[in-house]
């Protein structure tokens, strides 16, 4: 039981981290940024390249360099780069649409287009083969942690700890900082927020940057704990993120956290006999969630005005 | 006047149609002789397919330097069968349109079940270079394989494990349920374990080739405290599974299936690859003359010993070339009609025996390989934990 709890919370906390990025953008603009799945993959590949010194290997020839950064430094750089990338995505794929007051569907299509372009760029650069972090680059993490019958790979505990700490820090920031207040104000009404002196545009860009940083962190954690199966793994994770925010309540930041943890626990609780189908579990939940409680666990039912 | 023009148009159209049809029917074999190769060159299966590409290229180079077929060169035409069945079907169709004499491929048994029937229906010989699942040669009269069925190869690894540790008792089996070959291989292992009085099957766990998180499966395996774990999967998922198994504290023996039988597993499980036992249908140390040829060619280009997938791909080309040469002795290959050549080639392939890098081989009436030499290798990782070797057990 405790084993399932630990297994579930470890992967669930990463789902939560990733979904939080969706929730942030959704709470501000009412749209899903599908490009985040691609940013997740880019974050993973970038951290891998910076630690291994290897670049390319797809259509671009493999380029081995002697510049190998320590894992933590590489992860930090990756987070910064992906934050900047997400800000650029906002600038080029969302802001022009917002200026024209476009329909929400067009934001979705635009972000999906960006996602596909980026994933195919990764395919061109890295190819479709699996990549694995050098075990030596993570030798500072204990391999196995045991308590009696309980066994957890050290990397899983690290994933859990980093994710939970990040989530806690972010929730505190949102609740008690000026940035958090600004986010809530812009989410409520952009025009009113602007009148109150809140820099709406900068707040939106910062939100995208933050979601990119979260995606990169999540990508790095998943890649280092398991592997990078190929460029498309970000898109699959993106779909799971979608299940999480539907489950937790779209637009609710706390809901994304709760939904992610719950999805992880439910996947871990799937009997081993059927664990090959755990992907189906996520989307079954999405379906059931939409049918039973469309506003999600913590979402508020929107007033419908005719 | 109008009626005459219509009649002329109909006659002209009909003539063109007949001509087009005739030229297809009466395709004549000319040099260089095209041999189709459909193996995986992209996706995770590329880890295996790339070795096969090397094997067929070395064979092309070697046999052409020896005169090809009666003085006519052979030409390898490559198509990418990627990882899935649809891509393999596309690759086979592309090769059939190019009027190849035979097709070597695909890389996975799963793909063979989907695509081999196309070639069989077109009456084109297919030689499976790495399709070891049950039922491959039975797909059709034109299907054969140079990769021995896992049912014959796998038990050698089990015997090696028991020799290593006669106290073995509890066995856990894990396999990729979405891969036909891994499932087939795993069934062979499970049956072998159940049939052996010394062993007890503790658990059988399933995963998917696309999985990266094996925590659930490994947790279940550890519960039965196995002395031996047998894994059937591909290099990426199988290697990752080995890594997580070791990281969660498993210290006993591990047998890897054919999908892990590639150097490309080394960067996946790194130091945790050390000690994996894998049954082999080929050894680079085998004394056969043609194996020395392959090893020399391979080392010259790649500075290391060839693996099983390279040797089996080389052997597949050798079989086609030697069968063509035998036919050429009776009737000039370049005087053949394509359709007749394909049929005669298939008969010839099945009726001959060959001295190959795999040892002496021949085929039964179904196209199943008859091979006598099998080996077991143990992975030995080097100090950098990124490179290793398959050290053959005595």
XYZ file of C-alpha atoms in Angstrom:
700
model
C 0.000 0.000 0.000
C 2.709 2.438 0.988
C 4.684 1.228 -2.039
C 1.806 2.166 -4.344
C 1.489 5.486 -2.566
C 5.143 6.331 -3.135
C 5.154 5.056 -6.709
C 2.010 7.027 -7.468
C 3.004 10.262 -5.791
C 6.378 10.252 -7.520
C 4.998 10.241 -11.042
C 1.844 12.087 -9.997
C 3.832 15.039 -8.711
C 5.419 15.403 -12.138
C 2.005 15.277 -13.786
C 0.954 18.004 -11.372
C 3.985 20.104 -12.207
C 3.310 19.829 -15.925
C -0.433 20.390 -15.619
C 0.154 23.464 -13.514
C 1.638 25.110 -16.592
C -1.550 24.371 -18.519
C -3.674 25.642 -15.636
C -1.756 28.902 -15.385
C -2.220 29.738 -19.038
C -5.803 28.536 -19.026
C -6.680 30.624 -16.003
C -5.399 33.738 -17.753
C -6.587 33.268 -21.306
C -9.131 30.481 -21.153
C -7.158 28.377 -23.632
C -4.869 25.341 -23.553
C -1.313 25.806 -24.754
C -0.565 22.514 -26.499
C 2.932 23.682 -27.359
C 3.823 23.007 -23.751
C 4.175 19.294 -24.525
C 6.843 20.133 -27.087
C 8.604 22.450 -24.618
C 8.610 19.542 -22.145
C 10.471 17.393 -24.684
C 12.867 20.200 -25.609
C 13.678 20.673 -21.929
C 14.490 16.985 -21.602
C 16.684 16.889 -24.706
C 18.477 20.099 -23.799
C 19.367 18.851 -20.333
C 20.532 15.567 -21.840
C 22.728 17.279 -24.425
C 24.259 19.632 -21.894
C 25.170 16.771 -19.543
C 26.308 14.248 -22.161
C 27.977 16.668 -24.547
C 26.122 14.958 -27.399
C 24.001 16.857 -29.874
C 22.070 15.689 -32.903
C 22.144 12.106 -34.098
C 19.043 12.344 -36.284
C 19.294 13.864 -39.746
C 21.949 16.087 -38.221
C 25.088 14.021 -37.604
C 25.878 13.181 -34.004
C 28.163 15.855 -32.603
C 30.166 14.862 -29.556
C 31.740 17.653 -27.560
C 33.904 17.643 -24.469
C 31.725 20.256 -22.812
C 29.705 18.300 -20.263
C 27.927 20.291 -17.604
C 26.996 18.999 -14.170
C 23.440 17.711 -14.157
C 21.998 20.395 -11.908
C 23.570 23.217 -13.902
C 22.365 21.700 -17.170
C 18.852 21.375 -15.785
C 18.914 24.996 -14.642
C 20.015 26.266 -18.039
C 17.363 24.139 -19.707
C 14.679 25.642 -17.491
C 15.768 29.176 -18.363
C 15.950 28.451 -22.085
C 12.520 26.833 -22.093
C 11.032 29.725 -20.140
C 12.357 32.037 -22.849
C 11.050 29.704 -25.548
C 7.574 29.749 -24.032
C 7.669 33.531 -23.851
C 8.516 33.534 -27.556
C 5.639 31.166 -28.240
C 3.322 33.613 -26.499
C 4.737 36.470 -28.523
C 4.388 34.796 -31.912
C 1.590 32.261 -31.569
C -0.785 33.859 -29.060
C -0.279 37.613 -28.803
C -1.190 38.381 -32.449
C -4.413 36.411 -31.995
C -5.195 38.188 -28.742
C -4.674 41.552 -30.374
C -7.238 40.597 -32.992
C -9.598 39.257 -30.323
C -9.635 35.886 -32.069
C -11.858 32.967 -31.106
C -10.411 30.626 -28.428
C -10.339 27.751 -30.925
C -7.727 29.592 -32.966
C -5.383 29.775 -29.973
C -5.655 26.029 -29.620
C -4.948 25.434 -33.306
C -2.038 27.849 -33.197
C -0.449 26.168 -30.183
C -0.972 22.741 -31.723
C 0.769 23.934 -34.875
C 3.717 25.181 -32.847
C 3.847 21.861 -30.982
C 3.994 19.840 -34.176
C 6.661 22.062 -35.730
C 8.838 21.848 -32.614
C 8.452 18.087 -32.233
C 9.423 17.575 -35.850
C 12.402 19.856 -35.375
C 13.490 17.575 -32.524
C 12.971 14.563 -34.777
C 15.164 16.179 -37.414
C 17.900 17.017 -34.923
C 17.859 13.979 -32.621
C 16.061 11.248 -34.538
C 13.588 8.876 -32.905
C 16.003 6.725 -30.917
C 15.833 6.557 -27.145
C 18.269 8.636 -25.080
C 19.430 7.883 -21.570
C 21.234 10.002 -19.049
C 24.709 8.827 -18.142
C 24.323 7.105 -14.784
C 27.559 8.726 -13.593
C 26.131 12.218 -14.090
C 23.549 11.395 -11.444
C 25.796 9.455 -9.097
C 25.094 11.978 -6.337
C 21.636 10.408 -6.022
C 21.433 7.155 -4.020
C 20.365 4.281 -6.241
C 18.015 2.527 -3.838
C 16.211 3.533 -0.690
C 14.765 0.756 1.454
C 12.599 0.651 4.544
C 11.743 -2.918 5.356
C 9.646 -4.235 2.480
C 9.454 -0.807 0.905
C 11.804 -0.111 -2.019
C 12.077 3.043 -4.021
C 14.676 4.068 -6.570
C 16.508 7.104 -5.259
C 15.691 9.046 -8.406
C 11.981 8.571 -7.707
C 12.336 10.189 -4.301
C 14.289 13.037 -5.849
C 11.565 13.505 -8.441
C 8.931 13.519 -5.714
C 10.866 15.932 -3.504
C 11.706 18.419 -6.241
C 8.199 18.350 -7.638
C 6.492 18.789 -4.278
C 8.858 21.568 -3.261
C 8.277 23.334 -6.562
C 4.539 22.936 -6.259
C 4.509 24.208 -2.702
C 6.677 27.196 -3.595
C 4.482 28.067 -6.547
C 1.275 27.791 -4.579
C 2.701 30.099 -1.928
C 3.782 32.574 -4.587
C 0.363 32.568 -6.191
C -1.423 33.112 -2.926
C 0.759 35.685 -1.219
C 2.846 37.574 -3.760
C 2.088 40.559 -5.922
C 2.590 38.341 -8.972
C -0.081 36.013 -7.670
C -2.467 38.893 -7.121
C -1.715 40.201 -10.594
C -2.398 36.770 -12.089
C -5.736 36.528 -10.343
C -6.693 40.031 -11.384
C -5.803 39.461 -15.031
C -7.622 36.137 -14.935
C -10.716 37.872 -13.622
C -10.831 40.656 -16.152
C -7.990 42.000 -18.274
C -9.517 45.417 -18.827
C -10.193 46.061 -15.168
C -6.737 44.809 -14.220
C -5.218 47.198 -16.725
C -7.202 50.082 -15.287
C -5.864 49.189 -11.860
C -2.325 49.622 -13.127
C -1.412 45.951 -13.471
C 0.866 45.372 -16.510
C -1.347 42.860 -18.282
C 0.952 42.037 -21.178
C 3.969 41.483 -18.976
C 1.907 39.314 -16.636
C 0.812 37.124 -19.527
C 4.353 36.740 -20.855
C 5.612 35.895 -17.371
C 2.905 33.270 -17.045
C 3.955 31.642 -20.299
C 7.592 31.750 -19.228
C 6.672 30.123 -15.935
C 4.704 27.380 -17.696
C 7.710 26.755 -19.960
C 10.002 26.483 -16.961
C 7.614 24.006 -15.360
C 7.455 21.948 -18.546
C 11.237 21.837 -18.782
C 11.578 20.829 -15.143
C 8.999 18.083 -15.609
C 10.685 16.907 -18.818
C 14.087 16.756 -17.172
C 12.718 14.845 -14.187
C 10.940 12.258 -16.332
C 13.910 11.864 -18.668
C 16.445 11.433 -15.879
C 14.259 9.006 -13.970
C 13.272 6.881 -16.934
C 14.481 7.854 -20.406
C 13.684 10.001 -23.403
C 11.804 7.562 -25.655
C 11.703 9.988 -28.576
C 10.496 13.450 -29.581
C 6.830 12.524 -29.347
C 6.879 11.717 -25.652
C 6.126 15.334 -24.856
C 2.871 15.160 -26.762
C 1.745 12.056 -24.877
C 2.599 13.784 -21.641
C 0.654 16.767 -22.909
C -2.430 14.627 -23.314
C -2.045 13.283 -19.790
C -1.713 16.853 -18.591
C -5.030 17.531 -20.251
C -6.612 14.643 -18.343
C -5.172 16.069 -15.139
C -6.613 19.544 -15.495
C -10.006 18.193 -16.519
C -9.953 15.967 -13.459
C -8.736 18.703 -11.166
C -10.755 21.559 -12.542
C -9.689 23.704 -15.454
C -8.396 27.086 -14.434
C -7.926 26.024 -10.833
C -4.278 25.945 -9.877
C -4.830 23.807 -6.800
C -6.969 21.511 -8.907
C -4.066 20.818 -11.253
C -1.949 19.746 -8.303
C -4.646 17.534 -6.840
C -5.536 16.090 -10.239
C -1.923 15.249 -11.036
C -1.329 13.483 -7.754
C -4.577 11.570 -8.135
C -3.764 10.457 -11.665
C -0.375 9.210 -10.537
C -1.912 7.285 -7.649
C -4.598 5.765 -9.827
C -2.055 4.669 -12.436
C 0.153 3.162 -9.747
C -2.851 1.372 -8.286
C -3.707 -0.325 -11.587
C -3.040 -4.016 -10.907
C 0.256 -5.179 -12.383
C -1.654 -7.569 -14.612
C -3.094 -4.578 -16.477
C -0.320 -2.033 -16.060
C 0.367 -2.215 -19.781
C -2.913 -0.367 -20.210
C -2.250 2.412 -17.729
C -2.375 4.986 -20.531
C -5.979 3.991 -21.140
C -6.722 4.665 -17.486
C -5.822 8.337 -17.833
C -8.198 8.881 -20.697
C -10.947 6.789 -19.178
C -10.748 9.174 -16.235
C -10.928 12.130 -18.581
C -14.069 10.729 -20.142
C -15.751 9.822 -16.874
C -14.747 13.140 -15.358
C -16.338 15.066 -18.177
C -19.538 13.068 -17.868
C -19.910 13.196 -14.107
C -18.428 16.497 -13.055
C -17.537 18.670 -16.061
C -16.192 21.454 -13.863
C -13.689 19.081 -12.221
C -12.939 18.415 -8.556
C -12.253 21.988 -7.565
C -13.681 23.868 -10.492
C -16.605 26.241 -10.137
C -19.669 25.769 -12.266
C -19.772 28.734 -14.595
C -22.985 30.707 -14.595
C -24.673 30.395 -17.958
C -26.412 33.486 -19.186
C -28.779 33.244 -22.082
C -16.136 11.168 -89.748
C -17.055 11.475 -86.038
C -17.646 7.729 -85.787
C -14.268 7.041 -87.354
C -12.510 9.268 -84.852
C -14.233 7.518 -81.938
C -13.236 4.137 -83.266
C -9.652 5.308 -83.689
C -9.580 6.586 -80.128
C -10.912 3.316 -78.756
C -8.447 1.285 -80.768
C -5.542 3.496 -79.739
C -6.533 3.372 -76.076
C -6.908 -0.362 -76.191
C -3.551 -0.772 -77.852
C -1.841 1.347 -75.221
C -3.529 -0.610 -72.469
C -2.461 -3.931 -73.939
C 1.049 -2.645 -74.449
C 1.325 -1.459 -70.851
C -0.020 -4.734 -69.570
C 2.324 -6.711 -71.804
C 5.407 -4.841 -70.726
C 4.551 -5.676 -67.141
C 3.935 -9.335 -67.899
C 7.061 -9.706 -69.972
C 9.487 -7.973 -67.608
C 12.924 -9.371 -68.368
C 15.627 -9.794 -65.748
C 18.610 -7.566 -66.358
C 21.662 -6.505 -64.369
C 22.382 -5.371 -61.813
C 20.153 -7.900 -60.060
C 17.877 -6.108 -57.539
C 17.497 -7.686 -54.118
C 15.064 -5.835 -51.866
C 15.851 -5.177 -48.224
C 13.138 -3.833 -45.912
C 14.505 -3.318 -42.414
C 13.962 -0.678 -39.755
C 16.052 2.433 -40.239
C 14.104 4.879 -38.080
C 12.336 4.629 -34.699
C 13.503 2.560 -31.746
C 13.733 -0.530 -33.937
C 16.449 1.267 -35.893
C 18.824 0.032 -33.205
C 18.494 -3.438 -34.736
C 17.820 -2.474 -38.331
C 20.986 -0.440 -38.705
C 23.071 -3.513 -37.948
C 21.141 -5.366 -40.618
C 21.854 -2.611 -43.127
C 25.550 -3.066 -42.406
C 25.212 -6.819 -42.892
C 23.549 -6.571 -46.301
C 25.953 -3.873 -47.497
C 28.967 -5.998 -46.574
C 27.417 -8.948 -48.389
C 26.700 -6.854 -51.481
C 30.295 -5.652 -51.537
C 31.732 -9.115 -50.956
C 29.657 -11.089 -53.431
C 30.034 -8.481 -56.162
C 33.799 -8.633 -55.670
C 33.482 -12.388 -56.272
C 31.669 -11.907 -59.557
C 28.110 -11.501 -58.326
C 25.845 -13.930 -60.126
C 27.538 -15.423 -63.156
C 29.372 -12.150 -63.746
C 26.318 -9.928 -63.179
C 26.412 -7.677 -60.107
C 23.719 -7.709 -57.434
C 22.204 -4.505 -56.119
C 20.681 -4.035 -52.668
C 17.582 -1.817 -52.752
C 16.814 -0.492 -49.267
C 13.416 0.538 -47.908
C 12.708 1.614 -44.331
C 10.213 -0.606 -42.521
C 10.343 1.660 -39.421
C 8.652 0.268 -36.303
C 5.082 -0.394 -37.290
C 3.188 -2.732 -39.568
C 1.876 -0.044 -41.928
C 5.372 1.238 -42.705
C 6.537 -2.297 -43.385
C 3.687 -2.887 -45.810
C 4.629 0.349 -47.577
C 8.261 -0.751 -47.761
C 7.340 -4.152 -49.201
C 5.028 -2.570 -51.769
C 7.768 -0.163 -52.815
C 10.178 -3.054 -53.348
C 7.626 -5.098 -55.278
C 7.080 -2.134 -57.601
C 10.830 -2.075 -58.225
C 10.714 -5.674 -59.499
C 13.088 -7.107 -56.912
C 13.995 -10.782 -57.188
C 13.558 -11.407 -53.463
C 12.958 -9.471 -50.259
C 15.083 -9.692 -47.127
C 13.274 -8.398 -44.063
C 11.519 -7.146 -42.077
C 13.247 -6.565 -38.745
C 10.454 -7.587 -36.361
C 8.282 -10.693 -36.386
C 5.300 -8.441 -35.749
C 5.999 -6.708 -39.053
C 6.540 -10.006 -40.868
C 3.053 -11.234 -39.995
C 1.646 -8.086 -41.606
C 3.832 -7.715 -44.696
C 5.103 -11.183 -45.681
C 1.651 -12.220 -46.994
C 1.927 -9.460 -49.620
C 5.140 -10.848 -51.021
C 3.864 -14.406 -50.767
C 0.782 -13.441 -52.781
C 3.023 -11.795 -55.372
C 5.100 -14.990 -55.429
C 8.273 -13.207 -54.385
C 10.667 -15.008 -51.999
C 10.950 -13.408 -48.551
C 13.801 -14.266 -46.224
C 13.343 -13.217 -42.605
C 16.728 -12.142 -41.204
C 15.581 -11.684 -37.611
C 12.026 -13.004 -37.376
C 12.214 -15.649 -34.679
C 8.615 -15.845 -33.480
C 6.570 -18.993 -33.937
C 4.757 -19.389 -37.241
C 6.861 -17.223 -39.551
C 7.723 -19.759 -42.307
C 4.118 -20.975 -42.211
C 2.925 -17.582 -43.450
C 3.304 -18.866 -47.010
C 5.241 -20.986 -49.499
C 7.513 -18.086 -50.393
C 8.508 -17.275 -46.791
C 11.657 -18.611 -45.170
C 13.996 -17.380 -42.447
C 17.678 -17.518 -41.582
C 16.969 -16.580 -37.964
C 16.450 -19.727 -35.914
C 13.161 -19.825 -34.010
C 13.440 -18.617 -30.463
C 11.910 -21.892 -29.299
C 15.182 -23.581 -30.259
C 17.608 -20.834 -29.256
C 16.198 -19.608 -25.936
C 16.540 -22.781 -23.830
C 20.321 -22.566 -24.208
C 20.301 -19.449 -22.022
C 18.272 -21.228 -19.372
C 20.770 -24.100 -19.279
C 23.622 -21.618 -18.977
C 21.886 -19.900 -16.060
C 21.387 -23.225 -14.273
C 25.022 -24.125 -14.839
C 26.006 -20.756 -13.367
C 23.804 -21.247 -10.319
C 22.427 -24.773 -9.786
C 20.424 -23.467 -6.815
C 18.086 -21.468 -9.052
C 14.475 -21.976 -8.077
C 12.142 -19.005 -8.446
C 11.898 -17.351 -11.875
C 10.180 -14.102 -12.891
C 9.364 -13.417 -16.529
C 8.660 -10.015 -18.062
C 7.689 -9.369 -21.660
C 6.476 -6.702 -24.074
C 2.900 -7.745 -24.702
C 2.440 -5.446 -27.696
C 5.278 -7.102 -29.613
C 4.472 -10.447 -31.240
C 8.055 -11.642 -31.090
C 8.565 -10.811 -27.412
C 5.290 -12.457 -26.474
C 6.179 -15.558 -28.470
C 9.669 -15.709 -26.977
C 8.311 -15.236 -23.481
C 5.874 -18.103 -23.943
C 8.827 -20.274 -24.909
C 10.715 -19.268 -21.786
C 7.686 -19.759 -19.557
C 7.057 -23.219 -20.994
C 10.718 -24.130 -20.526
C 10.608 -22.969 -16.901
C 7.416 -24.878 -16.167
C 8.799 -28.007 -17.817
C 11.942 -27.936 -15.691
C 11.455 -29.619 -12.301
C 14.234 -27.529 -10.808
C 12.465 -24.248 -11.524
C 9.271 -22.539 -10.433
C 7.583 -19.689 -12.294
C 7.003 -17.011 -9.654
C 5.382 -14.319 -11.766
C 4.914 -13.184 -15.361
C 4.616 -9.434 -15.872
C 3.617 -7.543 -18.993
C 4.767 -4.199 -20.327
C 4.643 -2.248 -23.611
C 7.581 -1.459 -25.858
C 6.680 2.216 -25.472
C 6.879 2.141 -21.667
C 9.615 3.953 -19.775
C 8.352 3.522 -16.203
C 8.543 -0.085 -15.022
C 8.069 0.596 -11.327
C 4.828 -1.363 -11.109
C 6.220 -4.428 -12.839
C 9.497 -4.428 -10.907
C 7.629 -4.031 -7.629
C 5.641 -7.187 -8.407
C 8.778 -9.080 -9.419
C 10.572 -8.230 -6.184
C 7.667 -9.636 -4.176
C 8.407 -13.187 -5.334
C 12.135 -12.829 -4.536
C 13.273 -14.428 -7.805
C 16.641 -16.079 -8.380
C 16.355 -15.473 -12.111
C 14.599 -12.849 -14.223
C 13.937 -13.369 -17.931
C 13.180 -10.316 -20.069
C 11.734 -10.316 -23.581
C 11.588 -6.872 -25.124
C 13.505 -4.527 -27.403
C 16.752 -2.734 -26.624
C 15.198 0.528 -25.421
C 12.448 -0.831 -23.186
C 14.290 -4.009 -22.211
C 17.430 -2.085 -21.310
C 15.463 0.438 -19.303
C 13.714 -2.386 -17.474
C 17.061 -3.972 -16.570
C 18.269 -0.638 -15.211
C 15.213 -0.152 -13.011
C 15.285 -3.771 -11.879
C 18.876 -3.411 -10.688
C 18.227 0.004 -9.183
C 15.387 -1.463 -7.132
C 17.774 -3.983 -5.665
C 17.508 -7.147 -7.738
C 20.855 -8.938 -7.539
C 20.187 -12.271 -9.211
C 20.771 -13.485 -12.746
C 19.099 -11.884 -15.755
C 18.458 -13.552 -19.095
C 17.784 -11.199 -21.988
C 15.869 -12.245 -25.073
C 16.763 -11.736 -28.690
C 15.604 -8.127 -28.660
C 18.364 -7.259 -26.191
C 20.932 -9.008 -28.358
C 22.501 -5.822 -29.665
C 25.270 -3.435 -28.586
C 22.662 -0.698 -28.651
C 21.402 -1.914 -25.296
C 24.654 -0.730 -23.669
C 23.884 3.014 -23.485
C 20.458 2.202 -22.064
C 21.328 0.097 -19.032
C 25.034 1.051 -18.890
C 26.720 -0.581 -15.903
C 23.562 -2.519 -15.136
C 23.895 -4.397 -18.432
C 26.802 -6.308 -16.945
C 26.129 -10.006 -16.536
C 23.028 -10.359 -18.710
C 22.948 -13.786 -20.378
C 21.671 -13.942 -23.951
C 21.268 -17.000 -26.151
C 22.879 -16.477 -29.532
C 22.337 -17.938 -32.971
C 25.753 -16.593 -33.991
C 29.228 -16.182 -32.588
C 31.910 -13.985 -34.138
C 34.346 -16.601 -32.857
C 32.796 -19.434 -34.879
C 35.408 -21.176 -37.087
C 33.408 -21.279 -40.329
C 35.314 -19.848 -43.335
C 32.491 -17.510 -44.352
C 32.378 -16.192 -40.807
C 36.048 -15.263 -41.072
C 35.194 -13.361 -44.238
C 32.416 -11.464 -42.444
C 34.510 -10.737 -39.365
C 37.392 -9.420 -41.490
C 35.108 -7.189 -43.557
C 33.292 -5.923 -40.489
C 36.413 -5.207 -38.440
C 38.003 -3.349 -41.327
C 35.082 -0.924 -41.407
C 33.767 -0.860 -37.853
C 36.749 -1.825 -35.680
C 34.753 -4.303 -33.616
C 33.189 -7.748 -33.827
C 29.921 -8.186 -35.728
C 26.760 -9.152 -33.888
C 24.024 -11.634 -34.611
C 21.780 -9.232 -36.526
C 24.611 -8.291 -38.865
C 25.535 -11.928 -39.455
C 21.968 -13.012 -40.111
C 21.416 -10.202 -42.617
C 24.676 -11.095 -44.384
C 23.569 -14.736 -44.438
C 20.214 -13.840 -45.992
C 21.973 -12.141 -48.913
C 24.405 -15.045 -49.216
C 21.519 -17.494 -49.487
C 19.917 -15.491 -52.312
C 23.189 -15.064 -54.201
C 24.224 -18.707 -53.945
C 20.778 -19.874 -55.013
C 20.919 -17.491 -57.987
C 24.362 -18.807 -58.887
C 23.061 -22.367 -58.783
C 20.232 -21.387 -61.135
C 22.685 -19.545 -63.362
C 24.593 -22.796 -63.824
C 21.524 -24.320 -65.469
C 20.115 -21.316 -67.308
C 21.534 -17.805 -67.685
C 19.873 -15.558 -65.089
C 19.619 -12.690 -67.539
C 17.598 -14.832 -69.941
C 14.900 -15.391 -67.309
C 11.439 -13.942 -67.160
C 11.092 -12.185 -63.767
C 8.084 -14.186 -62.676
C 9.703 -17.514 -63.495
C 12.952 -16.499 -61.857
C 11.218 -15.650 -58.598
C 9.510 -19.036 -58.547
C 12.644 -20.995 -59.408
C 14.665 -18.941 -56.942
C 12.298 -19.851 -54.148
C 12.550 -23.562 -54.972
C 16.323 -23.341 -55.210
C 16.673 -21.517 -51.895
C 14.768 -24.262 -50.114
C 16.608 -27.132 -51.797
C 20.208 -26.085 -51.136
C 22.480 -26.112 -48.117
C 24.868 -23.261 -47.377
C 28.148 -22.671 -45.536
C 27.451 -19.357 -43.800
C 28.665 -17.243 -40.876
C 25.967 -19.068 -38.881
C 27.551 -22.403 -39.736
C 26.063 -24.963 -42.100
C 22.394 -24.214 -42.712
C 19.569 -25.483 -44.883
C 15.768 -25.165 -44.939
C 12.928 -27.589 -44.341
C 9.964 -27.725 -46.725
C 8.241 -24.855 -44.886
C 11.251 -22.569 -45.189
C 12.319 -23.050 -41.579
C 16.063 -22.783 -41.079
C 17.904 -25.915 -40.017
C 20.898 -24.790 -37.970
C 23.097 -26.725 -35.548
C 25.337 -24.247 -33.758
C 24.034 -22.127 -30.884
C 25.808 -20.174 -28.160
C 25.239 -18.207 -24.970
C 26.957 -14.891 -24.365
C 27.260 -12.764 -21.278
C 27.378 -8.989 -21.509
C 30.608 -7.585 -20.082
C 30.633 -3.815 -19.683
C 33.892 -1.875 -19.967
C 35.173 0.568 -17.365
C 33.446 3.546 -19.015
C 30.100 1.734 -18.637
C 29.076 2.865 -22.096
C 30.645 0.111 -24.169
C 30.583 -3.595 -23.674
C 31.061 -6.920 -25.344
C 29.171 -10.159 -25.659
C 31.581 -12.609 -24.034
C 30.782 -16.103 -25.265
C 30.532 -18.760 -22.572
C 32.460 -21.990 -23.056
